């Protein structure tokens, strides 16, 4: 960073420069500044019990759920920033001193949802992923081979999940109930629970990746209020119709909705948005965005009184749940 108080003398030679930077006063000031920054970072990281982050990953999806005990991710990839694993995901986790991801949910196999996580698996030794969760249709689908091979090469557990059977695992001796049935947080203030509500075992084409997308609901119970998030991957209007018919109670009156398929016109039907009735609608997209978000989708969200927040405009979007309130931080100000 520039310091306007420093004057540049073109006649200073290299020996004088060494003497200036070895000055004890400069070292002392530098040490004080480093301690100050470290204390503030520590305070910021420990300030909230629950944080749900929608990362500014470009044209893709990347969501991180953090609290004192666990870290879950939902997707992590981008088509406009193919090195997002190296330059976005890895720095994000390391800056927050997160070295373990308990479960990384990959809603489906499209690279704009997976390539960053694949980078972490293959290239980042400082971050360990304990479990990869894939839709139940992934087990015999060649399109998931790259993900599965990467996970197997690092001995990462692979979970194949569905709404009907979210404890399915390749190794039947592994007790996944410890993962899916425990509270994400359990303290004096909040407790949280994550539920898989899609895919269903008997539904739609097994060939269409978007139709297979894992849909996840997160409930956070506070002392006086409950908060809910719905993460929808790239589901289509056909899947939304199934959710309206079979999962109506679980998708009603959601506080924060991750809008499906980056705001594409193939998703977010009027009936679905009316039922979900989100207070906030998060749309994750970037450059080379294939026309996302669609104007008709934005109109439907606006007509249902949703506050729309776009990662391309707001940057990273953090939702902090503390006691009975929700705090929203955006990293790009208008």
Coordinates of C-alpha atoms in Angstrom, one line a residue:
X1 CA 0.0 0.0 0.0
X2 CA 1.2 3.5 -0.7
X3 CA 2.2 5.7 2.2
X4 CA 1.9 9.4 1.2
X5 CA 4.2 10.4 4.1
X6 CA 7.2 8.6 2.6
X7 CA 9.3 10.7 0.4
X8 CA 11.4 9.0 -2.3
X9 CA 15.0 10.1 -2.6
X10 CA 16.4 9.0 -6.0
X11 CA 20.0 9.3 -4.7
X12 CA 19.7 6.7 -1.9
X13 CA 21.9 3.7 -2.6
X14 CA 21.3 0.1 -1.6
X15 CA 23.4 0.3 1.6
X16 CA 21.4 3.3 2.9
X17 CA 18.1 1.5 2.1
X18 CA 19.3 -1.5 4.3
X19 CA 20.0 0.9 7.2
X20 CA 16.6 2.6 6.9
X21 CA 14.7 -0.7 7.0
X22 CA 16.8 -2.0 9.9
X23 CA 15.8 0.9 12.0
X24 CA 14.5 -0.3 15.4
X25 CA 11.7 2.1 15.4
X26 CA 10.3 0.8 12.1
X27 CA 10.5 -2.8 13.5
X28 CA 8.7 -1.8 16.6
X29 CA 5.9 0.0 14.7
X30 CA 5.6 -3.0 12.4
X31 CA 5.3 -5.4 15.3
X32 CA 2.5 -3.3 16.9
X33 CA 0.6 -3.2 13.7
X34 CA 0.9 -6.9 13.2
X35 CA -0.4 -7.6 16.7
X36 CA -3.3 -5.2 16.3
X37 CA -4.3 -6.9 13.0
X38 CA -4.0 -10.4 14.5
X39 CA -6.2 -9.4 17.5
X40 CA -8.9 -7.9 15.3
X41 CA -8.9 -11.0 13.0
X42 CA -9.2 -13.3 16.0
X43 CA -12.1 -11.2 17.3
X44 CA -13.9 -11.1 14.0
X45 CA -13.5 -14.9 13.5
X46 CA -14.9 -15.7 17.0
X47 CA -17.6 -13.0 17.1
X48 CA -20.4 -15.1 15.6
X49 CA -21.7 -18.6 16.4
X50 CA -23.0 -19.3 12.9
X51 CA -21.9 -17.8 9.6
X52 CA -23.2 -18.7 6.2
X53 CA -21.0 -17.3 3.4
X54 CA -21.9 -17.0 -0.3
X55 CA -18.5 -16.5 -1.9
X56 CA -17.9 -14.2 -4.8
X57 CA -16.6 -17.0 -7.1
X58 CA -17.7 -15.7 -10.5
X59 CA -20.1 -17.7 -12.7
X60 CA -20.7 -20.5 -10.3
X61 CA -21.7 -21.5 -6.7
X62 CA -19.7 -21.7 -3.5
X63 CA -21.3 -21.7 0.0
X64 CA -19.6 -22.2 3.3
X65 CA -21.4 -23.0 6.6
X66 CA -19.2 -22.3 9.6
X67 CA -19.5 -22.3 13.4
X68 CA -17.4 -23.2 16.4
X69 CA -17.5 -27.0 15.7
X70 CA -17.9 -27.7 12.1
X71 CA -17.4 -26.4 8.5
X72 CA -19.6 -27.6 5.7
X73 CA -19.4 -26.5 2.0
X74 CA -22.1 -26.6 -0.6
X75 CA -20.5 -26.6 -4.1
X76 CA -17.3 -24.8 -5.0
X77 CA -16.7 -24.0 -8.6
X78 CA -16.7 -21.4 -11.4
X79 CA -16.7 -21.4 -15.2
X80 CA -15.5 -17.8 -15.4
X81 CA -12.7 -18.2 -12.8
X82 CA -11.3 -21.7 -13.4
X83 CA -8.5 -21.2 -10.8
X84 CA -11.0 -20.4 -8.1
X85 CA -9.7 -23.2 -5.9
X86 CA -6.2 -21.7 -5.8
X87 CA -7.1 -18.0 -5.7
X88 CA -10.5 -17.9 -3.9
X89 CA -11.3 -21.1 -1.9
X90 CA -7.9 -21.9 -0.5
X91 CA -7.2 -18.3 0.7
X92 CA -10.7 -18.0 2.2
X93 CA -10.2 -21.1 4.3
X94 CA -6.6 -20.5 5.3
X95 CA -7.4 -16.8 6.3
X96 CA -10.0 -18.1 8.7
X97 CA -7.7 -20.8 10.0
X98 CA -10.1 -23.6 8.8
X99 CA -8.0 -26.7 8.0
X100 CA -10.9 -29.2 8.0
X101 CA -14.1 -29.4 6.0
X102 CA -16.5 -31.9 7.6
X103 CA -18.6 -32.5 4.6
X104 CA -18.3 -31.0 1.1
X105 CA -21.7 -31.3 -0.6
X106 CA -21.4 -31.2 -4.4
X107 CA -25.0 -30.8 -5.6
X108 CA -24.2 -32.1 -9.1
X109 CA -21.2 -32.7 -11.4
X110 CA -21.1 -29.5 -13.4
X111 CA -17.7 -27.9 -13.3
X112 CA -19.0 -24.5 -12.2
X113 CA -20.0 -26.2 -8.9
X114 CA -17.1 -28.6 -8.5
X115 CA -13.7 -27.5 -10.0
X116 CA -12.6 -25.5 -6.9
X117 CA -13.3 -28.4 -4.6
X118 CA -11.5 -30.8 -6.9
X119 CA -8.5 -28.4 -6.7
X120 CA -8.6 -28.5 -2.9
X121 CA -8.7 -32.3 -2.9
X122 CA -5.8 -32.7 -5.4
X123 CA -3.5 -29.8 -4.7
X124 CA -4.1 -28.2 -1.2
X125 CA -2.5 -30.2 1.5
X126 CA -3.3 -27.7 4.3
X127 CA -7.1 -28.3 4.0
X128 CA -8.5 -31.7 4.7
X129 CA -11.9 -32.8 3.5
X130 CA -13.4 -35.6 5.6
X131 CA -16.5 -36.4 3.4
X132 CA -17.7 -35.7 -0.1
X133 CA -21.5 -35.9 -0.5
X134 CA -22.9 -36.6 -3.9
X135 CA -26.5 -37.2 -5.1
X136 CA -27.5 -40.9 -5.0
X137 CA -27.5 -41.0 -8.8
X138 CA -23.8 -40.2 -9.0
X139 CA -22.6 -43.7 -8.1
X140 CA -23.0 -45.2 -11.6
X141 CA -22.7 -42.0 -13.6
X142 CA -19.5 -41.4 -15.6
X143 CA -19.9 -37.6 -15.3
X144 CA -18.9 -37.9 -11.6
X145 CA -15.8 -40.0 -12.3
X146 CA -13.4 -37.1 -11.9
X147 CA -14.8 -36.2 -8.5
X148 CA -15.0 -39.8 -7.3
X149 CA -11.5 -40.6 -8.5
X150 CA -10.0 -37.5 -6.8
X151 CA -11.8 -38.4 -3.5
X152 CA -10.7 -42.0 -3.6
X153 CA -7.1 -41.0 -4.3
X154 CA -7.0 -39.1 -1.0
X155 CA -9.1 -41.7 1.0
X156 CA -12.0 -39.2 1.4
X157 CA -15.3 -40.9 2.4
X158 CA -17.9 -40.6 -0.3
X159 CA -21.6 -40.3 0.7
X160 CA -24.4 -40.8 -1.8
X161 CA -27.4 -38.9 -0.5
X162 CA -31.1 -38.6 -1.2
X163 CA -34.1 -37.4 0.7
X164 CA -35.3 -40.9 1.4
X165 CA -32.0 -42.4 2.4
X166 CA -29.5 -39.7 3.4
X167 CA -27.4 -42.3 5.3
X168 CA -26.4 -44.3 2.3
X169 CA -22.6 -44.9 2.1
X170 CA -20.3 -47.0 -0.1
X171 CA -18.9 -48.7 3.1
X172 CA -22.0 -50.0 4.9
X173 CA -20.0 -50.3 8.2
X174 CA -19.5 -46.5 8.3
X175 CA -22.0 -44.8 10.7
X176 CA -23.1 -41.7 8.8
X177 CA -25.8 -41.0 11.4
X178 CA -23.0 -39.3 13.4
X179 CA -22.8 -36.8 10.6
X180 CA -26.3 -36.3 9.5
X181 CA -28.2 -36.5 12.8
X182 CA -25.9 -34.4 15.0
X183 CA -26.5 -30.7 15.6
X184 CA -24.1 -28.5 13.7
X185 CA -24.1 -26.3 16.7
X186 CA -25.3 -27.0 20.2
X187 CA -24.6 -24.3 22.8
X188 CA -26.6 -21.9 25.0
X189 CA -27.7 -19.8 22.1
X190 CA -28.4 -21.8 19.0
X191 CA -28.7 -25.2 17.5
X192 CA -28.7 -26.0 13.9
X193 CA -29.8 -28.9 11.7
X194 CA -29.1 -29.7 8.1
X195 CA -31.6 -31.8 6.1
X196 CA -31.5 -33.3 2.6
X197 CA -34.8 -32.8 0.9
X198 CA -33.9 -33.8 -2.7
X199 CA -33.2 -35.9 -4.7
X200 CA -35.8 -38.6 -4.2
X201 CA -34.9 -42.1 -5.1
X202 CA -37.7 -42.6 -7.6
X203 CA -37.7 -39.3 -9.5
X204 CA -37.0 -37.8 -12.9
X205 CA -34.3 -38.7 -15.4
X206 CA -31.0 -40.0 -14.0
X207 CA -29.3 -38.5 -17.0
X208 CA -29.9 -34.8 -16.4
X209 CA -27.4 -33.4 -13.9
X210 CA -29.5 -30.4 -13.0
X211 CA -32.5 -32.6 -12.2
X212 CA -30.3 -34.5 -9.7
X213 CA -29.1 -31.5 -7.7
X214 CA -29.0 -32.0 -4.0
X215 CA -31.4 -29.6 -2.2
X216 CA -30.4 -28.8 1.3
X217 CA -32.4 -27.0 4.1
X218 CA -30.6 -25.5 7.0
X219 CA -32.5 -24.6 10.2
X220 CA -30.9 -22.5 12.9
X221 CA -32.9 -22.3 16.1
X222 CA -32.2 -19.3 18.3
X223 CA -33.6 -18.5 21.8
X224 CA -36.7 -16.7 20.4
X225 CA -36.4 -17.1 16.6
X226 CA -35.7 -19.7 14.0
X227 CA -33.8 -19.0 10.8
X228 CA -34.0 -21.1 7.6
X229 CA -31.8 -21.4 4.5
X230 CA -32.7 -23.3 1.3
X231 CA -29.9 -24.3 -1.1
X232 CA -31.1 -25.4 -4.4
X233 CA -28.2 -26.2 -6.7
X234 CA -29.4 -26.1 -10.3
X235 CA -32.8 -27.6 -10.0
X236 CA -35.4 -27.0 -12.7
X237 CA -39.0 -26.0 -12.6
X238 CA -39.9 -29.7 -12.9
X239 CA -38.0 -30.4 -9.7
X240 CA -39.6 -27.4 -8.0
X241 CA -43.1 -28.9 -8.9
X242 CA -42.1 -32.1 -7.2
X243 CA -41.0 -30.2 -4.1
X244 CA -44.3 -28.4 -4.0
X245 CA -46.1 -31.7 -4.2
X246 CA -44.1 -33.8 -1.8
X247 CA -42.0 -31.4 0.4
X248 CA -44.4 -28.5 0.8
X249 CA -43.9 -28.1 4.6
X250 CA -40.1 -28.2 4.3
X251 CA -39.9 -25.4 1.7
X252 CA -42.4 -23.0 3.0
X253 CA -41.5 -19.6 4.4
X254 CA -37.7 -19.7 4.1
X255 CA -35.7 -16.8 5.3
X256 CA -32.8 -17.0 2.8
X257 CA -33.0 -18.8 -0.6
X258 CA -30.1 -19.6 -2.8
X259 CA -31.8 -19.0 -6.1
X260 CA -31.6 -22.1 -8.4
X261 CA -29.3 -22.2 -11.4
X262 CA -27.9 -18.7 -11.0
X263 CA -31.3 -17.1 -11.7
X264 CA -31.9 -19.0 -15.0
X265 CA -35.3 -18.9 -16.6
X266 CA -35.4 -22.7 -16.3
X267 CA -36.0 -22.4 -12.5
X268 CA -37.8 -20.2 -10.0
X269 CA -41.4 -20.6 -11.1
X270 CA -43.9 -18.2 -9.7
X271 CA -45.6 -21.0 -7.7
X272 CA -42.3 -22.1 -6.1
X273 CA -41.2 -18.6 -5.1
X274 CA -44.7 -17.8 -3.6
X275 CA -44.5 -20.9 -1.5
X276 CA -40.9 -20.4 -0.4
X277 CA -41.6 -16.7 0.2
X278 CA -37.9 -15.8 1.0
X279 CA -36.9 -12.6 2.7
X280 CA -33.6 -12.7 0.9
X281 CA -32.8 -14.2 -2.5
X282 CA -29.1 -14.8 -3.2
X283 CA -28.1 -15.1 -6.9
X284 CA -24.6 -16.3 -7.5
X285 CA -23.1 -15.4 -10.9
X286 CA -20.2 -13.5 -12.6
X287 CA -18.8 -12.6 -16.0
X288 CA -19.6 -14.8 -19.0
X289 CA -22.9 -15.4 -17.2
X290 CA -25.0 -16.9 -20.1
X291 CA -27.7 -14.2 -19.6
X292 CA -28.1 -15.0 -15.8
X293 CA -30.1 -13.8 -14.0
X294 CA -33.2 -13.8 -16.2
X295 CA -35.3 -10.7 -16.1
X296 CA -38.5 -12.7 -15.6
X297 CA -37.0 -14.4 -12.6
X298 CA -36.0 -11.1 -11.1
X299 CA -39.6 -9.8 -11.7
X300 CA -41.0 -12.8 -9.8
X301 CA -38.7 -12.3 -6.9
X302 CA -39.5 -8.6 -6.7
X303 CA -43.2 -9.2 -6.9
X304 CA -42.8 -11.5 -3.9
X305 CA -41.1 -8.8 -1.9
X306 CA -37.7 -10.6 -1.8
X307 CA -34.5 -8.5 -1.2
X308 CA -32.3 -9.7 -4.1
X309 CA -28.6 -9.8 -3.4
X310 CA -26.2 -10.7 -6.3
X311 CA -22.6 -11.9 -5.7
X312 CA -21.5 -10.0 -8.8
X313 CA -22.6 -6.7 -7.3
X314 CA -22.2 -7.4 -3.5
X315 CA -19.1 -9.6 -3.5
X316 CA -19.0 -12.2 -0.8
X317 CA -22.2 -12.2 1.2
X318 CA -22.0 -13.3 4.9
X319 CA -25.1 -14.1 7.0
X320 CA -24.2 -14.1 10.7
X321 CA -26.7 -15.6 13.1
X322 CA -26.1 -14.5 16.7
X323 CA -28.7 -15.0 19.4
X324 CA -32.0 -13.6 18.0
X325 CA -30.7 -11.6 15.0
X326 CA -29.3 -12.0 11.6
X327 CA -26.5 -9.7 10.4
X328 CA -25.6 -9.3 6.7
X329 CA -22.2 -8.2 5.5
X330 CA -21.5 -7.4 1.9
X331 CA -17.9 -6.9 0.8
X332 CA -18.5 -4.6 -2.1
X333 CA -20.3 -1.3 -1.3
X334 CA -22.3 0.6 -4.0

